[in-house]
């Protein structure tokens, strides 16, 4: 039996503008997807599990990530089952990147099946998981895949996704996560931002410019280990996100989120 886990993610900075080339920070969280791999039953009959047509089905990104890994390492007869319940609240997704975590876990399971050290092979796992992700969601950044594969706090650039690396939080910084109880559809928000770019490029540049600057400042403060400056940059980043949402007529920062940020 192969057992692996992959964490969900939270975007810390660089949302939306990471698609334009800005560097982003994305953090792995302590809610994890579990992947279990096993050989098929001795009688050869298929199990009705997550990897079978009758089962819930692996996300297409995960199926492709597994295939990319097998193309390099060799085919497997592994039945792969995914439990993403920790990345949900009842029947609702929490926006923690369950498909990306599944992609990382699926590619990692192939490494483990062939006797490899998954931790030592993280770079190749990241490559395979990114390829699976991009085939299904080419408009995405891939930052969530990097967090699921590498863990920790990750410095990420879309055009150099395979070079993503883990950095450290400032030692004196305390980070807390707030769940509003209302998930957002990222695809819809991104579509509204893209629509703004198409219909009014000047307004788009005016709205994303402050977000670029805030993301750069926040990254710099984190790399310097300056907790106070990180907090100030995070405030500016939140204000820039609100501005982008207003310009794009998109509920990026809801009243509830704005209230939480003021606390």
Short mmCIF file of N, CA and C in Angstrom, two decimals, residues 88-220:
data_model
loop_
_atom_site.label_atom_id
_atom_site.label_comp_id
_atom_site.label_asym_id
_atom_site.label_seq_id
_atom_site.Cartn_x
_atom_site.Cartn_y
_atom_site.Cartn_z
N UNK A 88 -12.54 20.24 2.09
CA UNK A 88 -13.93 20.66 1.92
C UNK A 88 -14.56 20.94 3.28
N UNK A 89 -15.66 21.64 3.24
CA UNK A 89 -16.51 21.82 4.41
C UNK A 89 -17.87 21.27 4.03
N UNK A 90 -18.21 20.11 4.58
CA UNK A 90 -19.40 19.38 4.14
C UNK A 90 -19.27 19.10 2.64
N UNK A 91 -20.19 19.61 1.83
CA UNK A 91 -20.12 19.35 0.39
C UNK A 91 -19.56 20.54 -0.38
N UNK A 92 -19.00 21.52 0.33
CA UNK A 92 -18.50 22.72 -0.34
C UNK A 92 -16.98 22.73 -0.37
N UNK A 93 -16.44 23.10 -1.51
CA UNK A 93 -15.00 23.30 -1.60
C UNK A 93 -14.60 24.55 -0.83
N UNK A 94 -13.40 24.53 -0.28
CA UNK A 94 -12.89 25.67 0.47
C UNK A 94 -11.95 26.54 -0.35
N UNK A 95 -11.76 26.19 -1.62
CA UNK A 95 -10.85 26.96 -2.45
C UNK A 95 -9.40 26.70 -2.14
N UNK A 96 -9.09 25.51 -1.65
CA UNK A 96 -7.73 25.18 -1.25
C UNK A 96 -6.96 24.41 -2.32
N UNK A 97 -7.51 24.30 -3.51
CA UNK A 97 -6.76 23.68 -4.60
C UNK A 97 -6.75 22.17 -4.57
N UNK A 98 -7.91 21.56 -4.40
CA UNK A 98 -7.95 20.10 -4.28
C UNK A 98 -7.49 19.40 -5.56
N UNK A 99 -7.81 19.94 -6.72
CA UNK A 99 -7.38 19.30 -7.97
C UNK A 99 -5.87 19.35 -8.12
N UNK A 100 -5.27 20.46 -7.72
CA UNK A 100 -3.82 20.57 -7.80
C UNK A 100 -3.14 19.64 -6.81
N UNK A 101 -3.70 19.54 -5.61
CA UNK A 101 -3.15 18.60 -4.63
C UNK A 101 -3.26 17.17 -5.14
N UNK A 102 -4.38 16.86 -5.80
CA UNK A 102 -4.54 15.52 -6.37
C UNK A 102 -3.51 15.25 -7.46
N UNK A 103 -3.20 16.27 -8.25
CA UNK A 103 -2.20 16.11 -9.31
C UNK A 103 -0.83 15.80 -8.73
N UNK A 104 -0.46 16.55 -7.69
CA UNK A 104 0.83 16.32 -7.05
C UNK A 104 0.89 14.92 -6.43
N UNK A 105 -0.20 14.54 -5.76
CA UNK A 105 -0.22 13.23 -5.11
C UNK A 105 -0.20 12.10 -6.14
N UNK A 106 -0.90 12.28 -7.26
CA UNK A 106 -0.93 11.23 -8.28
C UNK A 106 0.44 11.00 -8.89
N UNK A 107 1.13 12.09 -9.22
CA UNK A 107 2.48 11.95 -9.77
C UNK A 107 3.43 11.37 -8.73
N UNK A 108 3.29 11.82 -7.49
CA UNK A 108 4.13 11.29 -6.42
C UNK A 108 3.90 9.81 -6.18
N UNK A 109 2.66 9.36 -6.33
CA UNK A 109 2.35 7.95 -6.12
C UNK A 109 3.06 7.07 -7.14
N UNK A 110 3.22 7.57 -8.36
CA UNK A 110 3.95 6.80 -9.37
C UNK A 110 5.42 6.66 -8.98
N UNK A 111 5.99 7.75 -8.47
CA UNK A 111 7.37 7.69 -7.99
C UNK A 111 7.50 6.64 -6.89
N UNK A 112 6.58 6.68 -5.92
CA UNK A 112 6.64 5.73 -4.82
C UNK A 112 6.44 4.29 -5.31
N UNK A 113 5.55 4.09 -6.26
CA UNK A 113 5.30 2.76 -6.82
C UNK A 113 6.58 2.16 -7.38
N UNK A 114 7.38 2.99 -8.02
CA UNK A 114 8.63 2.50 -8.62
C UNK A 114 9.81 2.53 -7.64
N UNK A 115 9.52 2.73 -6.37
CA UNK A 115 10.55 2.66 -5.35
C UNK A 115 11.35 3.92 -5.17
N UNK A 116 10.90 5.03 -5.74
CA UNK A 116 11.63 6.28 -5.63
C UNK A 116 11.34 7.02 -4.33
N UNK A 117 12.20 7.97 -4.04
CA UNK A 117 12.05 8.85 -2.87
C UNK A 117 11.26 10.07 -3.32
N UNK A 118 10.01 10.17 -2.91
CA UNK A 118 9.14 11.24 -3.39
C UNK A 118 9.69 12.60 -3.00
N UNK A 119 10.20 12.73 -1.78
CA UNK A 119 10.75 14.02 -1.34
C UNK A 119 11.93 14.44 -2.21
N UNK A 120 12.78 13.48 -2.56
CA UNK A 120 13.94 13.80 -3.39
C UNK A 120 13.55 14.09 -4.84
N UNK A 121 12.39 13.63 -5.24
CA UNK A 121 11.93 13.79 -6.63
C UNK A 121 10.89 14.89 -6.79
N UNK A 122 10.82 15.80 -5.83
CA UNK A 122 9.77 16.81 -5.86
C UNK A 122 9.80 17.67 -7.13
N UNK A 123 10.99 17.93 -7.63
CA UNK A 123 11.08 18.78 -8.83
C UNK A 123 10.45 18.08 -10.03
N UNK A 124 10.68 16.79 -10.14
CA UNK A 124 10.06 16.07 -11.26
C UNK A 124 8.56 15.91 -11.03
N UNK A 125 8.17 15.67 -9.79
CA UNK A 125 6.74 15.60 -9.47
C UNK A 125 6.06 16.92 -9.83
N UNK A 126 6.72 18.04 -9.50
CA UNK A 126 6.17 19.36 -9.84
C UNK A 126 6.01 19.51 -11.34
N UNK A 127 7.01 19.09 -12.09
CA UNK A 127 6.94 19.19 -13.55
C UNK A 127 5.74 18.41 -14.09
N UNK A 128 5.57 17.18 -13.64
CA UNK A 128 4.48 16.35 -14.15
C UNK A 128 3.12 16.90 -13.73
N UNK A 129 3.03 17.34 -12.47
CA UNK A 129 1.76 17.89 -11.99
C UNK A 129 1.41 19.18 -12.72
N UNK A 130 2.39 20.02 -12.99
CA UNK A 130 2.14 21.25 -13.74
C UNK A 130 1.67 20.96 -15.15
N UNK A 131 2.26 19.96 -15.78
CA UNK A 131 1.84 19.61 -17.14
C UNK A 131 0.39 19.13 -17.16
N UNK A 132 0.01 18.34 -16.17
CA UNK A 132 -1.37 17.91 -16.08
C UNK A 132 -2.32 19.06 -15.84
N UNK A 133 -1.91 19.96 -14.95
CA UNK A 133 -2.73 21.14 -14.63
C UNK A 133 -2.91 22.04 -15.85
N UNK A 134 -1.83 22.29 -16.55
CA UNK A 134 -1.89 23.22 -17.69
C UNK A 134 -2.70 22.67 -18.85
N UNK A 135 -2.72 21.36 -18.99
CA UNK A 135 -3.50 20.77 -20.07
C UNK A 135 -4.99 20.99 -19.87
N UNK A 136 -5.42 21.03 -18.63
CA UNK A 136 -6.84 21.19 -18.31
C UNK A 136 -7.20 22.65 -18.06
N UNK A 137 -6.31 23.39 -17.41
CA UNK A 137 -6.59 24.79 -17.05
C UNK A 137 -5.43 25.68 -17.50
N UNK A 138 -5.26 25.85 -18.80
CA UNK A 138 -4.11 26.63 -19.29
C UNK A 138 -4.14 28.09 -18.86
N UNK A 139 -5.30 28.58 -18.45
CA UNK A 139 -5.39 29.97 -18.02
C UNK A 139 -4.92 30.16 -16.58
N UNK A 140 -4.72 29.07 -15.85
CA UNK A 140 -4.30 29.17 -14.45
C UNK A 140 -2.81 29.44 -14.32
N UNK A 141 -2.41 29.82 -13.12
CA UNK A 141 -0.99 30.14 -12.89
C UNK A 141 -0.16 28.91 -12.57
N UNK A 142 -0.75 27.94 -11.88
CA UNK A 142 0.01 26.79 -11.41
C UNK A 142 0.59 26.98 -10.03
N UNK A 143 0.33 28.12 -9.40
CA UNK A 143 0.88 28.38 -8.07
C UNK A 143 0.39 27.35 -7.06
N UNK A 144 -0.87 26.95 -7.17
CA UNK A 144 -1.41 25.97 -6.23
C UNK A 144 -0.73 24.61 -6.39
N UNK A 145 -0.31 24.28 -7.61
CA UNK A 145 0.42 23.03 -7.83
C UNK A 145 1.77 23.08 -7.13
N UNK A 146 2.44 24.23 -7.22
CA UNK A 146 3.74 24.38 -6.57
C UNK A 146 3.62 24.24 -5.06
N UNK A 147 2.59 24.84 -4.47
CA UNK A 147 2.40 24.74 -3.03
C UNK A 147 2.11 23.30 -2.62
N UNK A 148 1.28 22.61 -3.39
CA UNK A 148 0.93 21.23 -3.07
C UNK A 148 2.13 20.30 -3.17
N UNK A 149 3.05 20.61 -4.06
CA UNK A 149 4.21 19.75 -4.28
C UNK A 149 5.36 20.06 -3.33
N UNK A 150 5.64 21.35 -3.14
CA UNK A 150 6.82 21.76 -2.37
C UNK A 150 6.53 21.99 -0.90
N UNK A 151 5.29 22.37 -0.57
CA UNK A 151 4.94 22.68 0.81
C UNK A 151 5.54 24.01 1.25
N UNK A 152 5.18 24.43 2.45
CA UNK A 152 5.72 25.67 3.00
C UNK A 152 5.19 26.91 2.31
N UNK A 153 5.98 27.97 2.38
CA UNK A 153 5.66 29.24 1.71
C UNK A 153 6.49 29.30 0.44
N UNK A 154 5.83 29.43 -0.69
CA UNK A 154 6.49 29.27 -1.99
C UNK A 154 6.51 30.58 -2.76
N UNK A 155 7.68 30.91 -3.26
CA UNK A 155 7.86 32.05 -4.18
C UNK A 155 7.66 31.51 -5.59
N UNK A 156 6.73 32.14 -6.32
CA UNK A 156 6.29 31.54 -7.58
C UNK A 156 6.18 32.59 -8.68
N UNK A 157 6.64 32.20 -9.87
CA UNK A 157 6.50 33.02 -11.07
C UNK A 157 5.99 32.12 -12.19
N UNK A 158 4.92 32.54 -12.83
CA UNK A 158 4.24 31.65 -13.78
C UNK A 158 5.16 31.17 -14.90
N UNK A 159 5.96 32.07 -15.47
CA UNK A 159 6.80 31.69 -16.60
C UNK A 159 8.01 30.86 -16.17
N UNK A 160 8.25 30.78 -14.87
CA UNK A 160 9.35 29.96 -14.36
C UNK A 160 8.82 29.06 -13.25
N UNK A 161 7.67 28.46 -13.53
CA UNK A 161 6.98 27.69 -12.49
C UNK A 161 7.83 26.55 -11.95
N UNK A 162 8.60 25.90 -12.81
CA UNK A 162 9.42 24.77 -12.35
C UNK A 162 10.53 25.22 -11.41
N UNK A 163 10.82 26.53 -11.38
CA UNK A 163 11.87 27.05 -10.49
C UNK A 163 11.31 27.59 -9.18
N UNK A 164 10.04 27.37 -8.92
CA UNK A 164 9.44 27.82 -7.66
C UNK A 164 10.26 27.31 -6.48
N UNK A 165 10.37 28.12 -5.45
CA UNK A 165 11.18 27.69 -4.30
C UNK A 165 10.54 28.12 -2.99
N UNK A 166 10.89 27.39 -1.95
CA UNK A 166 10.35 27.65 -0.63
C UNK A 166 11.15 28.75 0.05
N UNK A 167 10.44 29.70 0.66
CA UNK A 167 11.06 30.77 1.44
C UNK A 167 10.48 30.72 2.85
N UNK A 168 11.06 31.52 3.74
CA UNK A 168 10.64 31.49 5.14
C UNK A 168 9.78 32.70 5.49
N UNK A 169 8.78 32.48 6.32
CA UNK A 169 8.03 33.59 6.88
C UNK A 169 8.93 34.40 7.82
N UNK A 170 8.70 35.70 7.97
CA UNK A 170 9.42 36.45 9.00
C UNK A 170 9.17 35.81 10.37
N UNK A 171 10.21 35.71 11.15
CA UNK A 171 10.13 34.97 12.41
C UNK A 171 9.09 35.53 13.37
N UNK A 172 8.89 36.84 13.36
CA UNK A 172 7.98 37.47 14.32
C UNK A 172 6.56 37.62 13.78
N UNK A 173 6.31 37.12 12.60
CA UNK A 173 5.00 37.28 11.98
C UNK A 173 4.08 36.12 12.37
N UNK A 174 2.87 36.47 12.77
CA UNK A 174 1.85 35.46 13.06
C UNK A 174 0.78 35.54 11.98
N UNK A 175 0.49 34.42 11.36
CA UNK A 175 -0.47 34.38 10.26
C UNK A 175 -1.70 33.59 10.71
N UNK A 176 -2.87 34.18 10.54
CA UNK A 176 -4.12 33.50 10.85
C UNK A 176 -5.02 33.52 9.62
N UNK A 177 -5.77 32.45 9.45
CA UNK A 177 -6.64 32.29 8.29
C UNK A 177 -8.10 32.41 8.73
N UNK A 178 -8.88 33.15 7.95
CA UNK A 178 -10.30 33.34 8.24
C UNK A 178 -11.12 32.72 7.12
N UNK A 179 -12.09 31.90 7.48
CA UNK A 179 -13.02 31.31 6.51
C UNK A 179 -14.36 32.02 6.65
N UNK A 180 -14.81 32.65 5.59
CA UNK A 180 -16.06 33.42 5.64
C UNK A 180 -17.30 32.55 5.57
N UNK A 181 -17.12 31.30 5.18
CA UNK A 181 -18.27 30.43 5.02
C UNK A 181 -18.87 30.47 3.64
N UNK A 182 -18.32 31.32 2.77
CA UNK A 182 -18.84 31.46 1.41
C UNK A 182 -17.71 31.31 0.40
N UNK A 183 -17.64 30.19 -0.29
CA UNK A 183 -16.57 29.99 -1.28
C UNK A 183 -16.78 30.90 -2.49
N UNK A 184 -15.69 31.25 -3.14
CA UNK A 184 -15.74 32.07 -4.35
C UNK A 184 -15.38 31.21 -5.55
N UNK A 185 -15.96 31.53 -6.68
CA UNK A 185 -15.61 30.85 -7.93
C UNK A 185 -14.48 31.63 -8.60
N UNK A 186 -13.27 31.13 -8.45
CA UNK A 186 -12.12 31.84 -8.99
C UNK A 186 -12.24 32.06 -10.48
N UNK A 187 -12.75 31.07 -11.19
CA UNK A 187 -12.85 31.19 -12.65
C UNK A 187 -13.73 32.37 -13.05
N UNK A 188 -14.79 32.60 -12.30
CA UNK A 188 -15.69 33.72 -12.61
C UNK A 188 -15.03 35.05 -12.32
N UNK A 189 -14.29 35.13 -11.22
CA UNK A 189 -13.59 36.37 -10.88
C UNK A 189 -12.50 36.67 -11.90
N UNK A 190 -11.74 35.65 -12.28
CA UNK A 190 -10.69 35.84 -13.29
C UNK A 190 -11.31 36.28 -14.61
N UNK A 191 -12.45 35.71 -14.95
CA UNK A 191 -13.12 36.09 -16.20
C UNK A 191 -13.51 37.56 -16.19
N UNK A 192 -13.98 38.06 -15.07
CA UNK A 192 -14.35 39.47 -14.97
C UNK A 192 -13.12 40.37 -15.10
N UNK A 193 -12.01 39.95 -14.49
CA UNK A 193 -10.78 40.74 -14.60
C UNK A 193 -10.27 40.73 -16.03
N UNK A 194 -10.34 39.59 -16.68
CA UNK A 194 -9.91 39.51 -18.08
C UNK A 194 -10.82 40.35 -18.97
N UNK A 195 -12.11 40.38 -18.66
CA UNK A 195 -13.04 41.20 -19.44
C UNK A 195 -12.69 42.68 -19.31
N UNK A 196 -12.29 43.10 -18.12
CA UNK A 196 -11.85 44.49 -17.94
C UNK A 196 -10.64 44.78 -18.81
N UNK A 197 -9.70 43.86 -18.85
CA UNK A 197 -8.50 44.06 -19.67
C UNK A 197 -8.86 44.22 -21.14
N UNK A 198 -9.85 43.46 -21.59
CA UNK A 198 -10.24 43.50 -23.00
C UNK A 198 -10.98 44.79 -23.36
N UNK A 199 -11.89 45.21 -22.49
CA UNK A 199 -12.74 46.35 -22.85
C UNK A 199 -12.11 47.70 -22.52
N UNK A 200 -11.20 47.72 -21.54
CA UNK A 200 -10.61 49.00 -21.12
C UNK A 200 -9.18 48.76 -20.63
N UNK A 201 -8.23 48.61 -21.54
CA UNK A 201 -6.85 48.32 -21.14
C UNK A 201 -6.26 49.36 -20.18
N UNK A 202 -6.61 50.62 -20.38
CA UNK A 202 -6.07 51.66 -19.50
C UNK A 202 -6.58 51.48 -18.07
N UNK A 203 -7.87 51.20 -17.93
CA UNK A 203 -8.42 50.97 -16.60
C UNK A 203 -7.80 49.73 -15.96
N UNK A 204 -7.56 48.73 -16.79
CA UNK A 204 -6.93 47.50 -16.28
C UNK A 204 -5.53 47.80 -15.76
N UNK A 205 -4.76 48.54 -16.52
CA UNK A 205 -3.41 48.88 -16.06
C UNK A 205 -3.46 49.72 -14.79
N UNK A 206 -4.42 50.64 -14.75
CA UNK A 206 -4.54 51.47 -13.56
C UNK A 206 -4.92 50.68 -12.32
N UNK A 207 -5.70 49.62 -12.51
CA UNK A 207 -6.14 48.81 -11.38
C UNK A 207 -5.10 47.78 -10.96
N UNK A 208 -4.36 47.25 -11.93
CA UNK A 208 -3.39 46.20 -11.59
C UNK A 208 -2.03 46.76 -11.22
N UNK A 209 -1.73 47.99 -11.61
CA UNK A 209 -0.44 48.58 -11.26
C UNK A 209 -0.19 48.57 -9.75
N UNK A 210 -1.14 49.08 -8.94
CA UNK A 210 -0.93 49.03 -7.49
C UNK A 210 -0.81 47.62 -6.95
N UNK A 211 -1.49 46.67 -7.58
CA UNK A 211 -1.40 45.29 -7.11
C UNK A 211 -0.03 44.69 -7.42
N UNK A 212 0.50 45.00 -8.60
CA UNK A 212 1.87 44.59 -8.92
C UNK A 212 2.84 45.13 -7.87
N UNK A 213 2.72 46.42 -7.58
CA UNK A 213 3.64 47.07 -6.63
C UNK A 213 3.50 46.47 -5.24
N UNK A 214 2.26 46.24 -4.81
CA UNK A 214 2.04 45.69 -3.47
C UNK A 214 2.57 44.26 -3.36
N UNK A 215 2.38 43.47 -4.41
CA UNK A 215 2.88 42.10 -4.40
C UNK A 215 4.41 42.09 -4.33
N UNK A 216 5.03 42.98 -5.07
CA UNK A 216 6.49 43.07 -5.04
C UNK A 216 6.99 43.51 -3.67
N UNK A 217 6.29 44.49 -3.07
CA UNK A 217 6.69 44.97 -1.75
C UNK A 217 6.52 43.89 -0.69
N UNK A 218 5.43 43.14 -0.78
CA UNK A 218 5.19 42.10 0.21
C UNK A 218 6.23 40.99 0.10
N UNK A 219 6.55 40.60 -1.12
CA UNK A 219 7.58 39.59 -1.33
C UNK A 219 8.91 40.07 -0.77
N UNK A 220 9.26 41.31 -1.06
CA UNK A 220 10.52 41.85 -0.56
C UNK A 220 10.59 41.86 0.95
#
